[in-house]
Short mmCIF file of C-alpha atoms in Angstrom, two decimals:
data_model
loop_
_atom_site.label_atom_id
_atom_site.label_comp_id
_atom_site.label_asym_id
_atom_site.label_seq_id
_atom_site.Cartn_x
_atom_site.Cartn_y
_atom_site.Cartn_z
CA UNK A 24 51.97 10.61 17.35
CA UNK A 25 49.22 9.26 15.13
CA UNK A 26 45.67 10.26 15.96
CA UNK A 27 43.26 7.37 16.30
CA UNK A 28 40.45 7.66 13.79
CA UNK A 29 37.90 6.91 16.47
CA UNK A 30 39.29 9.37 19.01
CA UNK A 31 36.49 10.56 21.27
CA UNK A 32 35.97 14.11 22.48
CA UNK A 33 34.18 14.83 25.76
CA UNK A 34 31.51 17.47 25.28
CA UNK A 35 30.63 19.94 28.03
CA UNK A 36 27.17 21.09 29.11
CA UNK A 37 26.49 24.71 30.15
CA UNK A 38 24.55 23.57 33.22
CA UNK A 39 27.19 21.04 34.20
CA UNK A 40 25.07 18.03 33.23
CA UNK A 41 26.72 14.90 31.89
CA UNK A 42 27.40 15.44 28.20
CA UNK A 43 28.14 12.79 25.59
CA UNK A 44 31.44 11.92 23.99
CA UNK A 45 31.56 12.13 20.21
CA UNK A 46 34.15 11.48 17.53
CA UNK A 47 36.77 14.22 17.51
CA UNK A 48 36.45 14.63 13.72
CA UNK A 49 32.70 15.16 14.01
CA UNK A 50 33.21 17.70 16.79
CA UNK A 51 35.81 19.68 14.86
CA UNK A 52 33.64 19.76 11.74
CA UNK A 53 30.45 20.71 13.59
CA UNK A 54 32.23 23.38 15.66
CA UNK A 55 33.84 24.98 12.60
CA UNK A 56 30.51 24.96 10.77
CA UNK A 57 28.63 26.50 13.70
CA UNK A 58 31.29 29.21 14.07
CA UNK A 59 30.69 30.09 10.39
CA UNK A 60 26.91 30.17 10.82
CA UNK A 61 26.63 32.00 14.16
CA UNK A 62 27.39 35.71 13.80
CA UNK A 63 28.93 38.08 16.32
CA UNK A 64 26.27 40.75 15.84
CA UNK A 65 23.87 41.51 18.66
CA UNK A 66 20.86 40.03 16.84
CA UNK A 67 22.45 36.62 16.55
CA UNK A 68 20.82 33.80 14.62
CA UNK A 69 17.70 31.77 15.51
CA UNK A 70 18.36 28.34 16.92
CA UNK A 71 15.40 26.69 15.20
CA UNK A 72 16.70 26.55 11.59
CA UNK A 73 20.33 26.07 12.59
CA UNK A 74 20.53 22.35 11.81
CA UNK A 75 19.03 23.03 8.35
CA UNK A 76 21.74 25.61 7.76
CA UNK A 77 24.37 23.13 8.91
CA UNK A 78 23.08 20.67 6.30
CA UNK A 79 23.29 23.37 3.62
CA UNK A 80 26.87 24.17 4.65
CA UNK A 81 28.13 20.57 4.52
CA UNK A 82 28.84 18.21 1.66
CA UNK A 83 26.76 15.03 1.31
CA UNK A 84 29.84 13.05 2.39
CA UNK A 85 30.23 15.13 5.55
CA UNK A 86 26.53 14.77 6.36
CA UNK A 87 26.77 10.99 5.92
CA UNK A 88 29.85 10.80 8.15
CA UNK A 89 28.28 12.84 10.96
CA UNK A 90 24.93 11.09 10.98
CA UNK A 91 22.19 12.77 13.02
CA UNK A 92 22.76 16.42 12.19
CA UNK A 93 20.07 17.80 14.49
CA UNK A 94 21.39 15.87 17.48
CA UNK A 95 25.01 16.86 16.78
CA UNK A 96 24.02 20.51 16.23
CA UNK A 97 22.42 20.64 19.68
CA UNK A 98 25.19 18.72 21.43
CA UNK A 99 28.01 20.85 19.99
CA UNK A 100 26.00 24.05 20.44
CA UNK A 101 25.65 23.28 24.17
CA UNK A 102 29.37 22.49 24.36
CA UNK A 103 30.26 25.82 22.72
CA UNK A 104 27.98 27.61 25.17
CA UNK A 105 29.70 25.85 28.06
CA UNK A 106 33.11 26.92 26.70
CA UNK A 107 31.99 30.54 26.33
CA UNK A 108 32.37 30.61 22.54
CA UNK A 109 28.72 31.36 21.90
CA UNK A 110 25.86 32.67 24.01
CA UNK A 111 22.10 32.93 23.92
CA UNK A 112 20.84 36.40 23.04
CA UNK A 113 19.27 37.61 26.33
CA UNK A 114 15.50 37.88 26.27
CA UNK A 115 15.13 36.51 22.75
CA UNK A 116 12.22 34.13 22.25
CA UNK A 117 12.49 31.80 20.47
CA UNK A 118 16.13 31.23 21.33
CA UNK A 119 18.80 33.03 19.32
CA UNK A 120 22.56 32.51 19.42
CA UNK A 121 25.53 34.76 18.83
CA UNK A 122 29.28 34.43 19.05
CA UNK A 123 30.97 36.02 22.03
CA UNK A 124 33.62 38.48 20.96
#
């Protein structure tokens, strides 16, 4: 059937807290972008500049359609952690992320 343009996607939270629902298109775009930016190597990538890297990876049109990039980066990052797609590098301070193989 046809997908509604404003279809919502329920995010998960790694600690089981209530997570927001966001537009499915925004989720898919943010998730794909984060998967590109977060490596599988043991070092991972620092969380701090991640939203800046997301902005660099997206077109101006995509940025405008998503809205608050920093907020969406954190929300989708937590969802991907909850789903076991990414993990925090143990013992790394400040926080670093890597993809789970």
